[in-house]
mmCIF file of C-alpha atoms and ligand atoms in Angstrom:
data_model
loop_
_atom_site.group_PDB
_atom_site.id
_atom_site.type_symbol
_atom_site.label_atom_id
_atom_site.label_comp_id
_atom_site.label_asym_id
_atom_site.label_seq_id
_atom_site.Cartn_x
_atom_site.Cartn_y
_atom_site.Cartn_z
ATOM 1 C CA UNK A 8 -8.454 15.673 -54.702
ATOM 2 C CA UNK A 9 -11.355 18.031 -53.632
ATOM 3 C CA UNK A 10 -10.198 21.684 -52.546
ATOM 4 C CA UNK A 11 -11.920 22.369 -48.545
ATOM 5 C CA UNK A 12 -12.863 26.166 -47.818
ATOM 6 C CA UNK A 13 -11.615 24.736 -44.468
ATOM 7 C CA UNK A 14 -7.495 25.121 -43.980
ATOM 8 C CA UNK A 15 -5.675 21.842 -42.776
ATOM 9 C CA UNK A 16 -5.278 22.206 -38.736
ATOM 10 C CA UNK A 17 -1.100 23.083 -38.588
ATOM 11 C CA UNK A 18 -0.284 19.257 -36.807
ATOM 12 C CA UNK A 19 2.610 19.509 -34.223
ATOM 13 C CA UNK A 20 5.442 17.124 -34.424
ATOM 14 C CA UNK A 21 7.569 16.452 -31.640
ATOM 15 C CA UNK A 22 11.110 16.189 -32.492
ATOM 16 C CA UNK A 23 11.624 12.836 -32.424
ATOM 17 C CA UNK A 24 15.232 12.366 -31.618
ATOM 18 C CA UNK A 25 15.003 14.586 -28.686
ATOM 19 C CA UNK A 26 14.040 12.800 -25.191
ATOM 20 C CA UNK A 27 17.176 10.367 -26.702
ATOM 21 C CA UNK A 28 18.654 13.399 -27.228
ATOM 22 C CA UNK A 29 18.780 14.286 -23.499
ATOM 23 C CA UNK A 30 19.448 10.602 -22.467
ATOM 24 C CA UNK A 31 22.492 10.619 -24.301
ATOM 25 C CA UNK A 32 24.062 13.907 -22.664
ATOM 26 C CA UNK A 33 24.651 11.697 -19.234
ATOM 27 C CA UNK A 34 28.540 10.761 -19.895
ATOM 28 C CA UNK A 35 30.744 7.344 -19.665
ATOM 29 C CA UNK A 36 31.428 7.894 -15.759
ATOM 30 C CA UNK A 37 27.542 7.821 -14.387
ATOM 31 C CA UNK A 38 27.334 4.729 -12.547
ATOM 32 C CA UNK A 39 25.033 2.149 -14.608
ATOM 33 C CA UNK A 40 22.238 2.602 -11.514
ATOM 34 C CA UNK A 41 22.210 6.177 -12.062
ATOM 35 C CA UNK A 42 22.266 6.004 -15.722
ATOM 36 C CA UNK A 43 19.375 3.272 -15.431
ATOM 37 C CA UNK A 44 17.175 5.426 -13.461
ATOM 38 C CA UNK A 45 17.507 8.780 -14.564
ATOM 39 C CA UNK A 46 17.428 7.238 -18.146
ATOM 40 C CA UNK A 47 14.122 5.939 -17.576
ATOM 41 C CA UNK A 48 12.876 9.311 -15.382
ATOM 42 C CA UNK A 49 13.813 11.613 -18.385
ATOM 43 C CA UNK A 50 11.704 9.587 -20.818
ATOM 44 C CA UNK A 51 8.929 9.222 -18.151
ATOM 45 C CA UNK A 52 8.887 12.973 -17.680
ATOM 46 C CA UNK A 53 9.061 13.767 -21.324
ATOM 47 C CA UNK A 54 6.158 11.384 -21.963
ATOM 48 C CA UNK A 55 4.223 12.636 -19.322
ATOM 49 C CA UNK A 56 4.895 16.497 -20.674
ATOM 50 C CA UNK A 57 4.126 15.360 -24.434
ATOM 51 C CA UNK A 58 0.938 12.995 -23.407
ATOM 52 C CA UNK A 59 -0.935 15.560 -21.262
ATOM 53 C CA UNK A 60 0.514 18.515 -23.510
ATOM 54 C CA UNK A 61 1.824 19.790 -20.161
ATOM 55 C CA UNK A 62 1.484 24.070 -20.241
ATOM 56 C CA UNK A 63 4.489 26.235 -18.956
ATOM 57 C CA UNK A 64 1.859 27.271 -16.629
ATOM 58 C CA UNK A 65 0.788 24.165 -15.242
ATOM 59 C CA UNK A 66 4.708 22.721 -15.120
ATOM 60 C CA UNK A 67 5.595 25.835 -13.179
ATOM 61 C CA UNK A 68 2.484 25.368 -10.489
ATOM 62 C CA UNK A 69 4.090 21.780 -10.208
ATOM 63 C CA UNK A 70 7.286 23.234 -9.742
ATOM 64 C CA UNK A 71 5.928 25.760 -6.650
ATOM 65 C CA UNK A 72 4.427 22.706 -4.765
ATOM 66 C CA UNK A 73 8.032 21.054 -4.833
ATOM 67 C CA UNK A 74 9.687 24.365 -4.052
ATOM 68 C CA UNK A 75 7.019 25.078 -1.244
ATOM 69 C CA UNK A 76 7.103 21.248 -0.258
ATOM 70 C CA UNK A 77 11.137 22.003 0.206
ATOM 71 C CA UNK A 78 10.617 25.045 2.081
ATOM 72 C CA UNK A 79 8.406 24.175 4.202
ATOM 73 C CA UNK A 80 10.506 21.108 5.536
ATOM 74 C CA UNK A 81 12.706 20.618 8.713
ATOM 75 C CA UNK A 82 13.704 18.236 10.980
ATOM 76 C CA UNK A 83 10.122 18.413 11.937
ATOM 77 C CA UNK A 84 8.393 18.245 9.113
ATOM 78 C CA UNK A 85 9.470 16.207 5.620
ATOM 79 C CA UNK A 86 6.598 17.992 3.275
ATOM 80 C CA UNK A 87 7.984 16.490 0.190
ATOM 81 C CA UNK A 88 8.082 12.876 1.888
ATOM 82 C CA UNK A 89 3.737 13.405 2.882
ATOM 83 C CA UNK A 90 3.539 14.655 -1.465
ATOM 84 C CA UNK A 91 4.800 10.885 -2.241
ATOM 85 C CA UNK A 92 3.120 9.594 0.497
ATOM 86 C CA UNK A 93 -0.662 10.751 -0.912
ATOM 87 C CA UNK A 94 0.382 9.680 -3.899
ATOM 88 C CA UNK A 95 1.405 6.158 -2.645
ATOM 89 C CA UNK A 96 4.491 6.184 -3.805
ATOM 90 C CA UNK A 97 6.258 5.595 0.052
ATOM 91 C CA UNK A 98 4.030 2.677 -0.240
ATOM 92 C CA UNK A 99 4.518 1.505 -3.576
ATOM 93 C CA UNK A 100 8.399 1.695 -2.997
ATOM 94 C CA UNK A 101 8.086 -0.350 0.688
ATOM 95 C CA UNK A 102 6.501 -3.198 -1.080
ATOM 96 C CA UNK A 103 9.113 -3.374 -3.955
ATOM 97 C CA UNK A 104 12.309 -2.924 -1.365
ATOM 98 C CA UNK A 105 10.922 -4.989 1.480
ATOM 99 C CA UNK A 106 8.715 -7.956 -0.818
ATOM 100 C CA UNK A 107 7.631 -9.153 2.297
ATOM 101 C CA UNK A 108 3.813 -7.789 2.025
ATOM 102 C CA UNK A 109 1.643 -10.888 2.645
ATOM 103 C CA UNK A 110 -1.049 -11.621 5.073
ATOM 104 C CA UNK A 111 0.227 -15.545 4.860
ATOM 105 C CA UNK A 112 0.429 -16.659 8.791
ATOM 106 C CA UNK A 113 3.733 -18.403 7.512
ATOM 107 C CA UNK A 114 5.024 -15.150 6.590
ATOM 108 C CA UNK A 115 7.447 -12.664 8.439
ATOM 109 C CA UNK A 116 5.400 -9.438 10.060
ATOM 110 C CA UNK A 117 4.607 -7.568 6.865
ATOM 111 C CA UNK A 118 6.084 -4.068 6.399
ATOM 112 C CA UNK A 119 4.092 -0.868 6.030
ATOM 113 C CA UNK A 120 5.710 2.879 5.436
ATOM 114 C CA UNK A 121 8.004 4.910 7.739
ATOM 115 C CA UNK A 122 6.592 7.541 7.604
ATOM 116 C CA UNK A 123 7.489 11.528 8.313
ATOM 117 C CA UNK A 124 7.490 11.197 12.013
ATOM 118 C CA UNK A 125 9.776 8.743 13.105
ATOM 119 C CA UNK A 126 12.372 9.892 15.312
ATOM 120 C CA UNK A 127 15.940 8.720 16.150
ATOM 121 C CA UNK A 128 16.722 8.028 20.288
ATOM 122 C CA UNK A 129 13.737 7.617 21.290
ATOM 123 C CA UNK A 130 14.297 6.585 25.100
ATOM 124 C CA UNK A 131 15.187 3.172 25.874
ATOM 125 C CA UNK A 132 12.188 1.879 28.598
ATOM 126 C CA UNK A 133 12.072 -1.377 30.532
ATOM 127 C CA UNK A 134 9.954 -4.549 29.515
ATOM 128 C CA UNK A 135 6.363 -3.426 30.850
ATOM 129 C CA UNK A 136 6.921 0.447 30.960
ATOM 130 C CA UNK A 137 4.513 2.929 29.922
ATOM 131 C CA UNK A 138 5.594 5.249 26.817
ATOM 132 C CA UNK A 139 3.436 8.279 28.073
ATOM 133 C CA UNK A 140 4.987 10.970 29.782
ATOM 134 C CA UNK A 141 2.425 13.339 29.389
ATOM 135 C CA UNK A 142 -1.058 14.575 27.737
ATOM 136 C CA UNK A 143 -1.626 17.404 25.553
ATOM 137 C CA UNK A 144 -4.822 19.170 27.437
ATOM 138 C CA UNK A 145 -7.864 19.093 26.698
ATOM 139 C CA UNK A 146 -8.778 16.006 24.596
ATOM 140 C CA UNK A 147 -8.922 13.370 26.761
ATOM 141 C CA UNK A 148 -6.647 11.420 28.740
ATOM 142 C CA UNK A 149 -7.528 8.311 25.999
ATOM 143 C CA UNK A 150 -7.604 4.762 26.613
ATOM 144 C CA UNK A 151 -5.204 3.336 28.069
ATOM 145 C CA UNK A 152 -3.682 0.146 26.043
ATOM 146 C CA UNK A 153 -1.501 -3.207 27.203
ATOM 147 C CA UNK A 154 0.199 -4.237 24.048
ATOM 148 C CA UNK A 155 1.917 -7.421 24.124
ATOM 149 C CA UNK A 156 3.055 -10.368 22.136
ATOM 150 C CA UNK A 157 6.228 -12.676 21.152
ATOM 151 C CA UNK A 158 9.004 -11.712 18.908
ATOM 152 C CA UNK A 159 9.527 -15.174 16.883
ATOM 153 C CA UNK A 160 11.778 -16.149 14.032
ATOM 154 C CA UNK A 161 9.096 -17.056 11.119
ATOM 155 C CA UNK A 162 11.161 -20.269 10.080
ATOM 156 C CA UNK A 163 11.941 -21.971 13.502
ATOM 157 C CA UNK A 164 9.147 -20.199 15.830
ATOM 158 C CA UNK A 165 12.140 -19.612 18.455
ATOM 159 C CA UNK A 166 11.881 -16.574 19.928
ATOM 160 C CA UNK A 167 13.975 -13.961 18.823
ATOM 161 C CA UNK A 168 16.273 -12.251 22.062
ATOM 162 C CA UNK A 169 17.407 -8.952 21.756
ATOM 163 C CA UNK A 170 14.996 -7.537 19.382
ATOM 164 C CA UNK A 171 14.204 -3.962 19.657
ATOM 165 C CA UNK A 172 10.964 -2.208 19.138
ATOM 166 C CA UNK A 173 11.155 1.002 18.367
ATOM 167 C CA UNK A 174 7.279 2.058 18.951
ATOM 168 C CA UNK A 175 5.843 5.625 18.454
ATOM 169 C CA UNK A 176 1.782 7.103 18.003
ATOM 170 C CA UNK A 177 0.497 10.434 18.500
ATOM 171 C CA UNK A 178 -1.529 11.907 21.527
ATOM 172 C CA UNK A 179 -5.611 11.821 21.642
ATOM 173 C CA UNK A 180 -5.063 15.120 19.971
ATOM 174 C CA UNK A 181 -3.537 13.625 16.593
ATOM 175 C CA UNK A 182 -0.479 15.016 17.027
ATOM 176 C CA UNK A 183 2.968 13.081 17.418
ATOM 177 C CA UNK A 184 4.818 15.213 20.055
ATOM 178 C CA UNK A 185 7.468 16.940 17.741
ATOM 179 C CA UNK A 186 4.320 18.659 16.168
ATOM 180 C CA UNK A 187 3.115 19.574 19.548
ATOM 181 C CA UNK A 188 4.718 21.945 21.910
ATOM 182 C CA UNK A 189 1.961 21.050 24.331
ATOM 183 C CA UNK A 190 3.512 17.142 24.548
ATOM 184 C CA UNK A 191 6.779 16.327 26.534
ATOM 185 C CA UNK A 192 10.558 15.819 24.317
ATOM 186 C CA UNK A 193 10.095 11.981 23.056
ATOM 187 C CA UNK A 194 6.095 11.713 24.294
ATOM 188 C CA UNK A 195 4.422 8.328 22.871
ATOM 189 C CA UNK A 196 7.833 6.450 22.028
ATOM 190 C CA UNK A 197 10.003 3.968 23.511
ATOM 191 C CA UNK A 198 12.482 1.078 22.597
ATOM 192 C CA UNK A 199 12.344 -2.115 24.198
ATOM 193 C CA UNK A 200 14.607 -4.871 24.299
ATOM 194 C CA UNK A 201 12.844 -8.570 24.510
ATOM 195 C CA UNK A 202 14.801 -11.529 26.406
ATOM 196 C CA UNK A 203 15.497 -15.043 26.279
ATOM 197 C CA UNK A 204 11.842 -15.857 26.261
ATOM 198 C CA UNK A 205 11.265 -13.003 22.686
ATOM 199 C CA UNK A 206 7.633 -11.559 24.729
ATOM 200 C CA UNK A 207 7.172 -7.936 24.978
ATOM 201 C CA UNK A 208 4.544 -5.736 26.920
ATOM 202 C CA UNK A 209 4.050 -2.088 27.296
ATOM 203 C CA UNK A 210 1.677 0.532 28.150
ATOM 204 C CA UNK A 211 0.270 3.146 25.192
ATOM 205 C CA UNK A 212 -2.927 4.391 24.381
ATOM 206 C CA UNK A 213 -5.143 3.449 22.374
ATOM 207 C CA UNK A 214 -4.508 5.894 18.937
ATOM 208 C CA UNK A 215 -7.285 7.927 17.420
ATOM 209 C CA UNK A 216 -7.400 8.540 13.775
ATOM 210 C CA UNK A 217 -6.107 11.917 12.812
ATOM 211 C CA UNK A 218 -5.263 14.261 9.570
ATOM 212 C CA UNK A 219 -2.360 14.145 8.219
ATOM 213 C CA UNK A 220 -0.563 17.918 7.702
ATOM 214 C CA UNK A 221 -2.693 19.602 4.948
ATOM 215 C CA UNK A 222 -1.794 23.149 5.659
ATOM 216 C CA UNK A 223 1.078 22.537 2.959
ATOM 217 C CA UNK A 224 1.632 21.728 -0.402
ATOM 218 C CA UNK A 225 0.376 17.747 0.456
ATOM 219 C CA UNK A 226 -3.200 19.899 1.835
ATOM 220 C CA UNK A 227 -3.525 21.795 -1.552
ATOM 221 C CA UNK A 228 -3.073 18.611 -3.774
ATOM 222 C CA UNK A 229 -5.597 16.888 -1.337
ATOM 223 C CA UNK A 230 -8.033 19.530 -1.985
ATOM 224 C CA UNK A 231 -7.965 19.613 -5.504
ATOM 225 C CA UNK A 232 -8.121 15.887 -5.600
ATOM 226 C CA UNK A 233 -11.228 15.925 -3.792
ATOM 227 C CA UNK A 234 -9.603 14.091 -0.725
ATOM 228 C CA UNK A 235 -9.640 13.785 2.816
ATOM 229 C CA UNK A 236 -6.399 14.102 4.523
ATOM 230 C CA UNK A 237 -7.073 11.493 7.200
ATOM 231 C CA UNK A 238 -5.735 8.118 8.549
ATOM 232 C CA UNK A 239 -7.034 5.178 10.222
ATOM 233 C CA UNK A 240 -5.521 4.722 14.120
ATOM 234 C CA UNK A 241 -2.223 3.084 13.815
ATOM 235 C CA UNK A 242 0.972 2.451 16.237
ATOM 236 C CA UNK A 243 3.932 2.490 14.045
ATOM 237 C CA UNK A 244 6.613 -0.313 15.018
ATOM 238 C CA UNK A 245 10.448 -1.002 13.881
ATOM 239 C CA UNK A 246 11.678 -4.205 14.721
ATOM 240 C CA UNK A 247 15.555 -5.013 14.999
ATOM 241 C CA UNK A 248 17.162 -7.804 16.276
ATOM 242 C CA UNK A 249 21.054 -9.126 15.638
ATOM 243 C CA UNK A 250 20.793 -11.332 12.279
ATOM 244 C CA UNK A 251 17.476 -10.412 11.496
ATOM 245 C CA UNK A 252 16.678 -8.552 8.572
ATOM 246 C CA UNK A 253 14.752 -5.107 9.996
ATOM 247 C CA UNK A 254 11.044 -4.741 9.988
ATOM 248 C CA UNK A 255 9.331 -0.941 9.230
ATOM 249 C CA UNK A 256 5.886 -1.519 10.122
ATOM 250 C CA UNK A 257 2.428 0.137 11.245
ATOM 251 C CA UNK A 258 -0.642 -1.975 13.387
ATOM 252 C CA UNK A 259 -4.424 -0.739 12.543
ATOM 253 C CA UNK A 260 -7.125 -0.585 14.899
ATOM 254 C CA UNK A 261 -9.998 -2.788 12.637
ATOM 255 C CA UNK A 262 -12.529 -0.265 14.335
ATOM 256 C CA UNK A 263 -11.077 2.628 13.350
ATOM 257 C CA UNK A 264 -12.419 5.058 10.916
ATOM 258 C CA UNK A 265 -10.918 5.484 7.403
ATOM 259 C CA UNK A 266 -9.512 1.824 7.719
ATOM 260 C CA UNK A 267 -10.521 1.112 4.254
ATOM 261 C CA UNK A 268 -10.276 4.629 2.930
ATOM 262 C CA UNK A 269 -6.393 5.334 4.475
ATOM 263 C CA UNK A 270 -5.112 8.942 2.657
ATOM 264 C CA UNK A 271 -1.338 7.233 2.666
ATOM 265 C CA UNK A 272 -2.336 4.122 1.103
ATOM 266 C CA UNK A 273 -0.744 1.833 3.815
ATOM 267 C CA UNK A 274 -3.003 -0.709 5.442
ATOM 268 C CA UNK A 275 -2.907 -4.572 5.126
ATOM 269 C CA UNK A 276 -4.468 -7.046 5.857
ATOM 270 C CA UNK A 277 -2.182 -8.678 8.184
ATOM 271 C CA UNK A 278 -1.876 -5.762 9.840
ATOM 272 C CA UNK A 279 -5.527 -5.285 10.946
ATOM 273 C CA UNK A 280 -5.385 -6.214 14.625
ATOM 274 C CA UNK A 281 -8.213 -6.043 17.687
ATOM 275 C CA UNK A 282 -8.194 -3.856 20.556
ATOM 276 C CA UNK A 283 -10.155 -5.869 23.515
ATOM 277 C CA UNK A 284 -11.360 -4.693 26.797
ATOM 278 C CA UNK A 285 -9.155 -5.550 29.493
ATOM 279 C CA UNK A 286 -10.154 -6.220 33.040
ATOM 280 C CA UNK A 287 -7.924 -6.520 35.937
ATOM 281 C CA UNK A 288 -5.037 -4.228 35.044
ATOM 282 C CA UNK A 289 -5.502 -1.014 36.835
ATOM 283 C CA UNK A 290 -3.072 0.465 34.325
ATOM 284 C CA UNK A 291 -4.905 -0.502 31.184
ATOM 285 C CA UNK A 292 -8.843 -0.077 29.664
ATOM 286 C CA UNK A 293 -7.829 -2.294 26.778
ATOM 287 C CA UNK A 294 -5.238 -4.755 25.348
ATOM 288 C CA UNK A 295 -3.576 -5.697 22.111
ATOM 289 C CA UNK A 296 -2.021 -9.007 21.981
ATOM 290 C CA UNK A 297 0.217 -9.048 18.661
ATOM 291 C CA UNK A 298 3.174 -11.196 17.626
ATOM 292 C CA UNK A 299 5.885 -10.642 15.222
ATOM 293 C CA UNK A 300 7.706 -12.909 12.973
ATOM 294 C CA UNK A 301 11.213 -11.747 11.811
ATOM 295 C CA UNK A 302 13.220 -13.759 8.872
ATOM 296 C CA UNK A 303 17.197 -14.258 9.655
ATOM 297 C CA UNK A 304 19.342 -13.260 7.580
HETATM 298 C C1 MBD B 149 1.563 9.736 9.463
HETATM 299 O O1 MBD B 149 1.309 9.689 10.783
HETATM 300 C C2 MBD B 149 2.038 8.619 8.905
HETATM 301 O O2 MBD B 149 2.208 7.549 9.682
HETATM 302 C C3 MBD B 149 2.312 8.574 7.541
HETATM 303 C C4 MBD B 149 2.794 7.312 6.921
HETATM 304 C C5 MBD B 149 2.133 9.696 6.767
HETATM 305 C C6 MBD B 149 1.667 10.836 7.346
HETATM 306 C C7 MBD B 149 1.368 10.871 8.689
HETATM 307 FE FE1 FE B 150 1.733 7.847 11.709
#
């Protein structure tokens, strides 16, 4: 062997016991789900740390974006849920729980996220109400939207009675009215309950594209990603109905901008719909026909 002027670089060696190590501490009485997932977290994390030869520095900036994310958050504002979201997980994880995503006509309605701004009791309105109660000022009283459709079961075509559609958007502002102190308590939402016959109608507006948050830790990543923090125009739905398994969902206007470039990762297909000009309604400037397709259980 040849003697090198050069010394041999020191080579680190993991331990290679250890991330099994740390697996092995969880004891007898941790449920086998728990065990399952936090068994396969804890060697996710430690490969991620060992494969990017993650810094103390870098793991504690991490660690202030989930602190900040946490307190930040409220009942108005779920900062840690808008972190997953630009990173697709809330997507990722609807399409494994719900396995309904399709844009197959024989298909039920196919899901889409939830989302940070869904709120519990929204007010229960008649068939054919309007869900504005007010307008934020200055941005435009927007366009005024019919939406209307059937509630079918996907197998049999019946109509479905009872369902519930819980419906919410934001103002021509971009702002859902819990972020807005200009907007009326429980602006832009409504539940309605179809009949016999499984139609629906009611009045909305036609939604705008809009930014999500980014004054937060979901803004910074954004930025550093070299991101936008915007979303195409979208009414979020959630269908329930007695036997019928629930349906989270969101509708996209196929005109709106960022359609194909959504920073939550949550348009289909199937969900694409058309807004069309609508004559002879005083009430309305456009309409949406759209149907929904629930499975039973
Ligand atoms: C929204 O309005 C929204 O619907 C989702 C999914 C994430 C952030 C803002
Ligand atoms: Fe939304």
């Amino acid at each position: 062997a040849q003697n090198t002027a050069v010394p041999a670089q020191k080579e680190h060696k993991f331990n290679p016991n250890f991330t099994q190590a740390v697996i092995n501490a969880t004891g007898p009485k941790a449920t086998p789900r728990v065990r399952q997932l936090t068994t396969s977290l804890i060697q996710h994390l430690h490969d991620y740390a060992r494969e990017n030869e993650l810094t103390v520095d870098e793991w504690m900036a991490g660690l202030e974006l989930m602190n900040e994310a946490g307190r930040m958050s409220d009942n108005k504002r779920n900062e840690g849920q808008l972190l997953c979201d630009i990173f697709g997980l809330e997507s990722l994880v609807d399409e494994i729980t719900y396995k309904l995503a399709s844009s197959a006509t024989d298909e039920p309605t196919a899901t889409a996220i939830l989302g940070p701004f869904w709120r519990a009791d929204a007010p229960h309105k008649a068939m054919g109400e309007s869900i504005v109660t007010g307008l934020p000022a200055g941005t435009g009283d927007g366009d005024r939207t019919w939406v209307h459709g059937t509630v079918t079961d996907f197998r049999t075509g019946k109509p479905v009675e009872g369902a519930v559609l819980d419906v919410w958007h934001t103002a021509p502002n971009g702002l859902y009215e819990q972020q807005d102190p200009e907007q009326p308590e429980m602006n832009l939402r409504g539940r309605f309950t179809t009949g016999k016959d499984g139609s629906y109608g009611f009045y909305c507006l036609r939604p705008v594209p809009y930014p999500i948050p980014y004054d937060g830790p979901a803004g910074k990543v954004l930025q550093a990603l070299d991101r936008h923090p915007y979303r195409p125009a979208h009414i979020h739905f959630i269908l329930t109905a007695p036997g019928y398994k629930p349906i989270v969902t969101q509708i996209f206007d196929r005109n709106s901008k960022y359609i194909e470039d959504d920073a939550v990762f949550a348009v289909k297909d199937s969900l694409i719909v058309d807004f069309k000009p609508f004559q002879g309604d005083p009430k309305a400037d456009f309409e949406l026909p759209y149907d929904f397709k629930m499975a039973s259980y």
